[in-house]
PDB file of C-alpha atoms in Angstrom:
ATOM      1  CA  LEU J   1     119.976  18.902 -33.034  1.00 48.00           C
ATOM      2  CA  ALA J   2     116.894  20.932 -32.352  1.00 49.00           C
ATOM      3  CA  TYR J   3     113.604  20.140 -34.079  1.00 48.00           C
ATOM      4  CA  THR J   4     112.003  22.630 -36.038  1.00 52.00           C
ATOM      5  CA  PRO J   5     108.678  21.989 -37.447  1.00 53.00           C
ATOM      6  CA  GLY J   6     108.327  22.601 -40.921  1.00 52.00           C
ATOM      7  CA  PRO J   7     105.375  24.383 -42.625  1.00 51.00           C
ATOM      8  CA  GLN J   8     103.602  21.251 -43.508  1.00 50.00           C
ATOM      9  CA  ARG J   9     103.442  20.234 -39.540  1.00 48.00           C
ATOM     10  CA  ASN J  10     102.162  23.450 -38.591  1.00 49.00           C
ATOM     11  CA  SER J  11      99.125  23.298 -41.299  1.00 49.00           C
ATOM     12  CA  CYS J  12      97.173  20.548 -39.301  1.00 48.00           C
ATOM     13  CA  PRO J  13      96.429  22.129 -36.366  1.00 51.00           C
ATOM     14  CA  ASN J  14      95.680  25.308 -38.032  1.00 53.00           C
ATOM     15  CA  LEU J  15      93.197  23.425 -40.130  1.00 50.00           C
ATOM     16  CA  LEU J  16      91.731  21.683 -37.158  1.00 49.00           C
ATOM     17  CA  TYR J  17      91.219  25.035 -35.305  1.00 51.00           C
ATOM     18  CA  SER J  18      89.567  26.460 -38.497  1.00 56.00           C
ATOM     19  CA  TYR J  19      86.849  23.808 -38.383  1.00 51.00           C
ATOM     20  CA  LEU J  20      86.128  24.208 -34.529  1.00 53.00           C
ATOM     21  CA  PRO J  21      83.322  26.980 -34.897  1.00 56.00           C
ATOM     22  CA  PHE J  22      81.691  24.705 -37.523  1.00 53.00           C
ATOM     23  CA  LEU J  23      81.703  21.832 -35.260  1.00 53.00           C
ATOM     24  CA  SER J  24      80.269  23.687 -32.329  1.00 57.00           C
ATOM     25  CA  CYS J  25      77.572  24.737 -34.490  1.00 56.00           C
ATOM     26  CA  THR J  26      76.691  21.237 -35.632  1.00 58.00           C
ATOM     27  CA  THR J  27      76.612  20.215 -32.096  1.00 62.00           C
ATOM     28  CA  ASP J  28      73.857  22.972 -31.141  1.00 62.00           C
ATOM     29  CA  ILE J  29      71.976  22.017 -33.971  1.00 65.00           C
ATOM     30  CA  ILE J  30      71.910  18.365 -33.156  1.00 67.00           C
ATOM     31  CA  SER J  31      70.874  19.153 -29.678  1.00 69.00           C
ATOM     32  CA  ILE J  32      68.051  21.342 -30.652  1.00 67.00           C
ATOM     33  CA  VAL J  33      66.837  18.675 -33.223  1.00 59.00           C
ATOM     34  CA  MET J  34      66.835  16.026 -30.281  1.00 72.00           C
ATOM     35  CA  SER J  35      65.093  18.305 -27.973  1.00 70.00           C
ATOM     36  CA  VAL J  36      62.413  19.015 -30.798  1.00 60.00           C
ATOM     37  CA  GLU J  37      62.025  15.239 -31.286  1.00 62.00           C
ATOM     38  CA  SER J  38      61.583  14.786 -27.314  1.00 67.00           C
ATOM     39  CA  GLU J  39      58.926  17.183 -27.290  1.00 64.00           C
ATOM     40  CA  ALA J  40      57.312  15.692 -30.150  1.00 58.00           C
ATOM     41  CA  VAL J  41      57.352  12.283 -28.730  1.00 58.00           C
ATOM     42  CA  LYS J  42      55.728  13.795 -25.527  1.00 61.00           C
ATOM     43  CA  LEU J  43      52.916  15.573 -27.400  1.00 58.00           C
ATOM     44  CA  GLU J  44      52.067  12.093 -29.380  1.00 59.00           C
ATOM     45  CA  ASP J  45      52.072  10.273 -26.229  1.00 57.00           C
ATOM     46  CA  ALA J  46      50.049  12.656 -24.233  1.00 54.00           C
ATOM     47  CA  PRO J  47      46.675  12.038 -25.788  1.00 49.00           C
ATOM     48  CA  SER J  48      47.200   8.193 -25.987  1.00 48.00           C
ATOM     49  CA  GLN J  49      45.654   7.699 -22.341  1.00 49.00           C
ATOM     50  CA  PRO J  50      42.669   9.666 -22.888  1.00 50.00           C
ATOM     51  CA  GLN J  51      41.999   7.854 -26.150  1.00 56.00           C
ATOM     52  CA  ALA J  52      42.499   4.531 -24.456  1.00 53.00           C
ATOM     53  CA  GLU J  53      39.957   5.632 -21.727  1.00 57.00           C
ATOM     54  CA  THR J  54      37.594   6.704 -24.474  1.00 55.00           C
ATOM     55  CA  ASP J  55      37.937   3.388 -26.487  1.00 62.00           C
ATOM     56  CA  VAL J  56      37.242   1.621 -22.941  1.00 56.00           C
ATOM     57  CA  ALA J  57      34.059   3.650 -22.239  1.00 58.00           C
ATOM     58  CA  ALA J  58      32.908   2.990 -25.856  1.00 62.00           C
ATOM     59  CA  GLU J  59      33.302  -0.579 -25.539  1.00 66.00           C
ATOM     60  CA  GLN J  60      31.439  -0.516 -22.284  1.00 63.00           C
ATOM     61  CA  VAL J  61      28.548   1.383 -23.905  1.00 54.00           C
ATOM     62  CA  GLU J  62      28.382  -1.076 -26.701  1.00 63.00           C
ATOM     63  CA  GLN J  63      28.109  -4.086 -24.319  1.00 62.00           C
ATOM     64  CA  VAL J  64      25.364  -2.350 -22.273  1.00 50.00           C
ATOM     65  CA  SER J  65      23.432  -1.786 -25.438  1.00 57.00           C
ATOM     66  CA  LYS J  66      23.729  -5.329 -26.565  1.00 57.00           C
ATOM     67  CA  VAL J  67      22.695  -6.440 -22.939  1.00 49.00           C
ATOM     68  CA  GLU J  68      19.539  -4.119 -22.752  1.00 55.00           C
ATOM     69  CA  PRO J  69      17.500  -5.670 -25.643  1.00 54.00           C
ATOM     70  CA  GLN J  70      18.210  -8.981 -24.319  1.00 57.00           C
ATOM     71  CA  VAL J  71      16.823  -8.046 -20.962  1.00 50.00           C
ATOM     72  CA  GLU J  72      13.859  -6.589 -22.466  1.00 59.00           C
ATOM     73  CA  ILE J  73      13.386  -9.784 -24.796  1.00 56.00           C
ATOM     74  CA  ALA J  74      13.397 -11.978 -21.575  1.00 55.00           C
ATOM     75  CA  ALA J  75      10.888  -9.566 -19.776  1.00 56.00           C
ATOM     76  CA  GLN J  76       8.601 -10.081 -22.566  1.00 61.00           C
ATOM     77  CA  ALA J  77       8.784 -13.605 -22.628  1.00 53.00           C
ATOM     78  CA  ASP J  78       8.411 -13.888 -19.113  1.00 54.00           C
ATOM     79  CA  ALA J  79       5.031 -11.690 -19.414  1.00 51.00           C
ATOM     80  CA  GLN J  80       3.692 -13.979 -22.268  1.00 52.00           C
ATOM     81  CA  ALA J  81       4.544 -17.067 -20.164  1.00 45.00           C
ATOM     82  CA  GLU J  82       2.621 -15.956 -17.306  1.00 46.00           C
ATOM     83  CA  VAL J  83      -0.701 -17.755 -16.533  1.00 43.00           C
ATOM     84  CA  VAL J  84      -3.586 -15.823 -15.543  1.00 46.00           C
ATOM     85  CA  VAL J  85      -5.738 -17.591 -12.858  1.00 43.00           C
ATOM     86  CA  PRO J  86      -9.265 -16.869 -12.680  1.00 46.00           C
ATOM     87  CA  GLU J  87     -10.244 -14.820  -9.722  1.00 49.00           C
ATOM     88  CA  GLU J  88     -12.641 -17.601  -8.238  1.00 45.00           C
ATOM     89  CA  ALA J  89      -9.705 -20.029  -8.070  1.00 42.00           C
ATOM     90  CA  THR J  90      -7.620 -17.621  -6.196  1.00 44.00           C
ATOM     91  CA  ASP J  91     -10.059 -16.300  -3.757  1.00 49.00           C
ATOM     92  CA  PRO J  92     -10.986 -19.060  -1.329  1.00 45.00           C
ATOM     93  CA  GLU J  93     -12.734 -16.442   1.104  1.00 49.00           C
ATOM     94  CA  LYS J  94     -15.179 -15.375  -1.764  1.00 48.00           C
ATOM     95  CA  ASN J  95     -18.698 -15.479  -0.270  1.00 52.00           C
ATOM     96  CA  ASP J  96     -21.292 -17.533  -2.003  1.00 48.00           C
ATOM     97  CA  GLU J  97     -23.594 -14.501  -1.775  1.00 49.00           C
ATOM     98  CA  ASP J  98     -21.281 -12.591  -4.274  1.00 52.00           C
ATOM     99  CA  VAL J  99     -21.947 -15.265  -7.004  1.00 48.00           C
ATOM    100  CA  GLU J 100     -25.032 -14.895  -9.233  1.00 50.00           C
ATOM    101  CA  PRO J 101     -27.802 -17.040  -8.166  1.00 46.00           C
ATOM    102  CA  SER J 102     -28.306 -18.578 -11.425  1.00 44.00           C
ATOM    103  CA  ALA J 103     -24.411 -19.511 -11.500  1.00 45.00           C
ATOM    104  CA  LYS J 104     -24.433 -21.293  -8.045  1.00 51.00           C
ATOM    105  CA  ARG J 105     -27.594 -23.383  -8.721  1.00 51.00           C
ATOM    106  CA  VAL J 106     -27.844 -26.247 -10.943  1.00 52.00           C
ATOM    107  CA  LYS J 107     -31.426 -27.203 -10.888  1.00 72.00           C
ATOM    108  CA  LEU J 108     -34.022 -26.335  -8.184  1.00 81.00           C
ATOM    109  CA  ASP J 109     -37.130 -28.645  -7.452  1.00 87.00           C
ATOM    110  CA  PRO J 110     -40.502 -27.130  -8.054  1.00 92.00           C
ATOM    111  CA  VAL J 111     -41.654 -25.049  -5.121  1.00 94.00           C
ATOM    112  CA  GLN J 112     -45.135 -25.785  -3.766  1.00 95.00           C
ATOM    113  CA  LEU J 113     -47.205 -23.139  -1.766  1.00 95.00           C
ATOM    114  CA  GLY J 114     -50.763 -24.436  -0.902  1.00 94.00           C
ATOM    115  CA  PRO J 115     -52.325 -26.328  -3.818  1.00 95.00           C
ATOM    116  CA  LYS J 116     -50.234 -24.121  -6.159  1.00 95.00           C
ATOM    117  CA  ILE J 117     -46.952 -25.604  -7.809  1.00 95.00           C
ATOM    118  CA  PHE J 118     -44.393 -23.228  -9.340  1.00 95.00           C
ATOM    119  CA  LYS J 119     -41.834 -24.728 -11.619  1.00 93.00           C
ATOM    120  CA  ASP J 120     -39.658 -21.852 -11.954  1.00 91.00           C
ATOM    121  CA  GLY J 121     -38.446 -18.482 -10.032  1.00 91.00           C
ATOM    122  CA  GLN J 122     -40.061 -16.089 -12.479  1.00 91.00           C
ATOM    123  CA  SER J 123     -43.550 -17.665 -12.485  1.00 93.00           C
ATOM    124  CA  LEU J 124     -43.248 -17.625  -8.465  1.00 94.00           C
ATOM    125  CA  MET J 125     -42.503 -13.972  -8.401  1.00 93.00           C
ATOM    126  CA  LEU J 126     -44.843 -12.930 -11.240  1.00 94.00           C
ATOM    127  CA  TYR J 127     -48.120 -14.600  -9.494  1.00 95.00           C
ATOM    128  CA  HIS J 128     -47.676 -12.610  -6.168  1.00 95.00           C
ATOM    129  CA  ALA J 129     -46.759  -9.583  -8.284  1.00 94.00           C
ATOM    130  CA  ASN J 130     -49.973  -9.583  -9.960  1.00 95.00           C
ATOM    131  CA  LEU J 131     -51.733 -10.147  -6.887  1.00 94.00           C
ATOM    132  CA  LEU J 132     -50.294  -7.006  -5.448  1.00 95.00           C
ATOM    133  CA  ARG J 133     -50.957  -5.059  -8.376  1.00 94.00           C
ATOM    134  CA  LYS J 134     -54.595  -6.272  -9.175  1.00 93.00           C
ATOM    135  CA  MET J 135     -56.037  -6.799  -5.770  1.00 94.00           C
ATOM    136  CA  THR J 136     -58.648  -4.277  -4.528  1.00 95.00           C
ATOM    137  CA  LEU J 137     -57.335  -2.258  -1.681  1.00 96.00           C
ATOM    138  CA  ASN J 138     -58.557  -3.479   1.955  1.00 95.00           C
ATOM    139  CA  GLN J 139     -60.189  -6.418   0.460  1.00 96.00           C
ATOM    140  CA  ASN J 140     -59.777 -10.145   1.919  1.00 96.00           C
ATOM    141  CA  PHE J 141     -58.056 -12.662  -0.471  1.00 96.00           C
ATOM    142  CA  ASN J 142     -60.090 -15.634  -1.086  1.00 96.00           C
ATOM    143  CA  GLU J 143     -59.388 -19.235   0.465  1.00 96.00           C
ATOM    144  CA  TYR J 144     -57.051 -20.446  -2.611  1.00 96.00           C
ATOM    145  CA  GLU J 145     -54.940 -17.179  -2.492  1.00 96.00           C
ATOM    146  CA  SER J 146     -54.722 -17.155   1.179  1.00 96.00           C
ATOM    147  CA  MET J 147     -53.355 -20.671   1.410  1.00 97.00           C
ATOM    148  CA  VAL J 148     -50.677 -19.732  -1.046  1.00 96.00           C
ATOM    149  CA  ILE J 149     -49.690 -16.422   0.317  1.00 96.00           C
ATOM    150  CA  LYS J 150     -49.574 -18.225   4.166  1.00 96.00           C
ATOM    151  CA  ASP J 151     -47.075 -20.903   2.843  1.00 96.00           C
ATOM    152  CA  LEU J 152     -45.025 -17.943   1.150  1.00 96.00           C
ATOM    153  CA  VAL J 153     -44.694 -16.491   4.507  1.00 96.00           C
ATOM    154  CA  MET J 154     -44.101 -19.525   6.455  1.00 96.00           C
ATOM    155  CA  LYS J 155     -41.405 -20.967   4.067  1.00 95.00           C
ATOM    156  CA  GLY J 156     -40.002 -17.946   2.617  1.00 95.00           C
ATOM    157  CA  HIS J 157     -39.650 -15.430   5.386  1.00 95.00           C
ATOM    158  CA  GLN J 158     -36.804 -15.164   7.693  1.00 94.00           C
ATOM    159  CA  ASP J 159     -38.891 -14.928  10.929  1.00 95.00           C
ATOM    160  CA  PRO J 160     -42.452 -16.011  10.297  1.00 95.00           C
ATOM    161  CA  PRO J 161     -43.545 -15.898  14.026  1.00 95.00           C
ATOM    162  CA  SER J 162     -42.784 -12.221  14.231  1.00 94.00           C
ATOM    163  CA  LYS J 163     -45.247 -11.702  11.428  1.00 94.00           C
ATOM    164  CA  ILE J 164     -47.986 -14.167  12.208  1.00 95.00           C
ATOM    165  CA  GLY J 165     -48.066 -12.904  16.023  1.00 94.00           C
ATOM    166  CA  SER J 166     -51.382 -14.230  17.571  1.00 95.00           C
ATOM    167  CA  GLY J 167     -52.467 -15.956  14.338  1.00 96.00           C
ATOM    168  CA  ILE J 168     -53.489 -15.325  10.752  1.00 96.00           C
ATOM    169  CA  LYS J 169     -57.039 -13.850  10.320  1.00 96.00           C
ATOM    170  CA  GLY J 170     -56.451 -12.976   6.550  1.00 96.00           C
ATOM    171  CA  PHE J 171     -54.385 -11.308   3.988  1.00 97.00           C
ATOM    172  CA  GLN J 172     -54.961  -7.828   2.337  1.00 97.00           C
ATOM    173  CA  VAL J 173     -53.338  -5.133   0.024  1.00 97.00           C
ATOM    174  CA  ARG J 174     -53.232  -1.983   1.809  1.00 96.00           C
ATOM    175  CA  LEU J 175     -51.392   1.342   1.268  1.00 95.00           C
ATOM    176  CA  HIS J 176     -48.387   1.537   3.093  1.00 93.00           C
ATOM    177  CA  PRO J 177     -48.978   4.774   5.529  1.00 90.00           C
ATOM    178  CA  GLU J 178     -45.296   5.785   5.248  1.00 90.00           C
ATOM    179  CA  PHE J 179     -44.351   5.124   1.683  1.00 88.00           C
ATOM    180  CA  GLN J 180     -48.011   5.398   0.143  1.00 90.00           C
ATOM    181  CA  SER J 181     -47.510   2.253  -1.920  1.00 94.00           C
ATOM    182  CA  ARG J 182     -49.374  -0.862  -2.385  1.00 96.00           C
ATOM    183  CA  CYS J 183     -48.232  -3.471   0.212  1.00 96.00           C
ATOM    184  CA  LEU J 184     -49.327  -7.089   1.350  1.00 96.00           C
ATOM    185  CA  TYR J 185     -50.624  -7.198   4.944  1.00 97.00           C
ATOM    186  CA  ILE J 186     -51.061  -9.845   7.496  1.00 97.00           C
ATOM    187  CA  LEU J 187     -54.282  -9.567   9.505  1.00 97.00           C
ATOM    188  CA  ARG J 188     -53.809 -10.934  12.985  1.00 97.00           C
ATOM    189  CA  THR J 189     -56.517 -12.636  15.132  1.00 96.00           C
ATOM    190  CA  ASP J 190     -55.877  -9.806  17.808  1.00 96.00           C
ATOM    191  CA  GLY J 191     -56.826  -7.123  15.535  1.00 95.00           C
ATOM    192  CA  THR J 192     -53.284  -5.921  14.571  1.00 96.00           C
ATOM    193  CA  MET J 193     -51.682  -6.255  11.073  1.00 96.00           C
ATOM    194  CA  ALA J 194     -48.040  -6.478   9.732  1.00 96.00           C
ATOM    195  CA  ASP J 195     -46.817  -5.780   6.324  1.00 96.00           C
ATOM    196  CA  PHE J 196     -44.030  -7.990   4.592  1.00 95.00           C
ATOM    197  CA  SER J 197     -42.240  -8.154   1.476  1.00 94.00           C
ATOM    198  CA  TYR J 198     -43.304 -10.941  -1.119  1.00 94.00           C
ATOM    199  CA  ARG J 199     -40.090 -10.296  -3.169  1.00 92.00           C
ATOM    200  CA  LYS J 200     -37.908 -11.289  -0.246  1.00 94.00           C
ATOM    201  CA  CYS J 201     -39.685 -14.408   0.401  1.00 95.00           C
ATOM    202  CA  CYS J 202     -39.715 -15.526  -3.135  1.00 94.00           C
ATOM    203  CA  GLU J 203     -36.062 -14.814  -3.635  1.00 92.00           C
ATOM    204  CA  LYS J 204     -35.444 -16.877  -0.550  1.00 93.00           C
ATOM    205  CA  LEU J 205     -37.357 -20.082  -2.140  1.00 94.00           C
ATOM    206  CA  TRP J 206     -35.971 -19.293  -5.712  1.00 91.00           C
ATOM    207  CA  PRO J 207     -33.077 -16.933  -6.246  1.00 90.00           C
ATOM    208  CA  LEU J 208     -33.237 -15.043  -9.399  1.00 87.00           C
ATOM    209  CA  THR J 209     -30.594 -13.079 -11.246  1.00 86.00           C
ATOM    210  CA  THR J 210     -30.730  -9.155 -11.827  1.00 83.00           C
ATOM    211  CA  ASP J 211     -31.784  -9.772 -15.388  1.00 81.00           C
ATOM    212  CA  GLU J 212     -34.360 -12.110 -14.432  1.00 79.00           C
ATOM    213  CA  LEU J 213     -35.875  -9.864 -11.944  1.00 77.00           C
ATOM    214  CA  GLU J 214     -36.025  -6.770 -14.404  1.00 77.00           C
ATOM    215  CA  ALA J 215     -37.925  -9.205 -16.777  1.00 75.00           C
ATOM    216  CA  ILE J 216     -40.808  -9.376 -14.419  1.00 70.00           C
TER     217      ILE J 216
END
């Protein structure tokens, strides 16, 4: 006997074929949705790396900002702990001439010139300054004053023989021919004469400070 499908058997395939367009449309929709989600995931992941780099950079800046104050504080501490050494202690080659005379001398013995004794440098300098100021020009000193000045030259001048020459005949105050100022002169036995600085002689015997010299 031949099989003849009934109306109910033919209805199932027909029903399936009727849903095919709907199923095809649904598949396209799912495919589109998955594609959109994939693109969204890419867009979300894309800025993640720059964001991570930005976070790292910010962290480095924060670390540097923390370190800089510490370095500055350490530098200030070192500066405060630095010991200042006096110049005199660090300069062994410093010449004694650079030191004030009053600083390098403790106590000097009285200076005797002829019969006169000077107990300090100011009185020594002032005595000879008054002789220069008050003595009459071209007049010989008396015996007492001559003995004082002679010892001043012998003990205080850096080269007494060059000033004494043939010998000392006397001492006078004369006007210096070049500077036209009062000056002490040695009159020699051979008729010549030589001027000399009493200040240099006094300073060699008893050094004075600048203030002490200005007070005379």
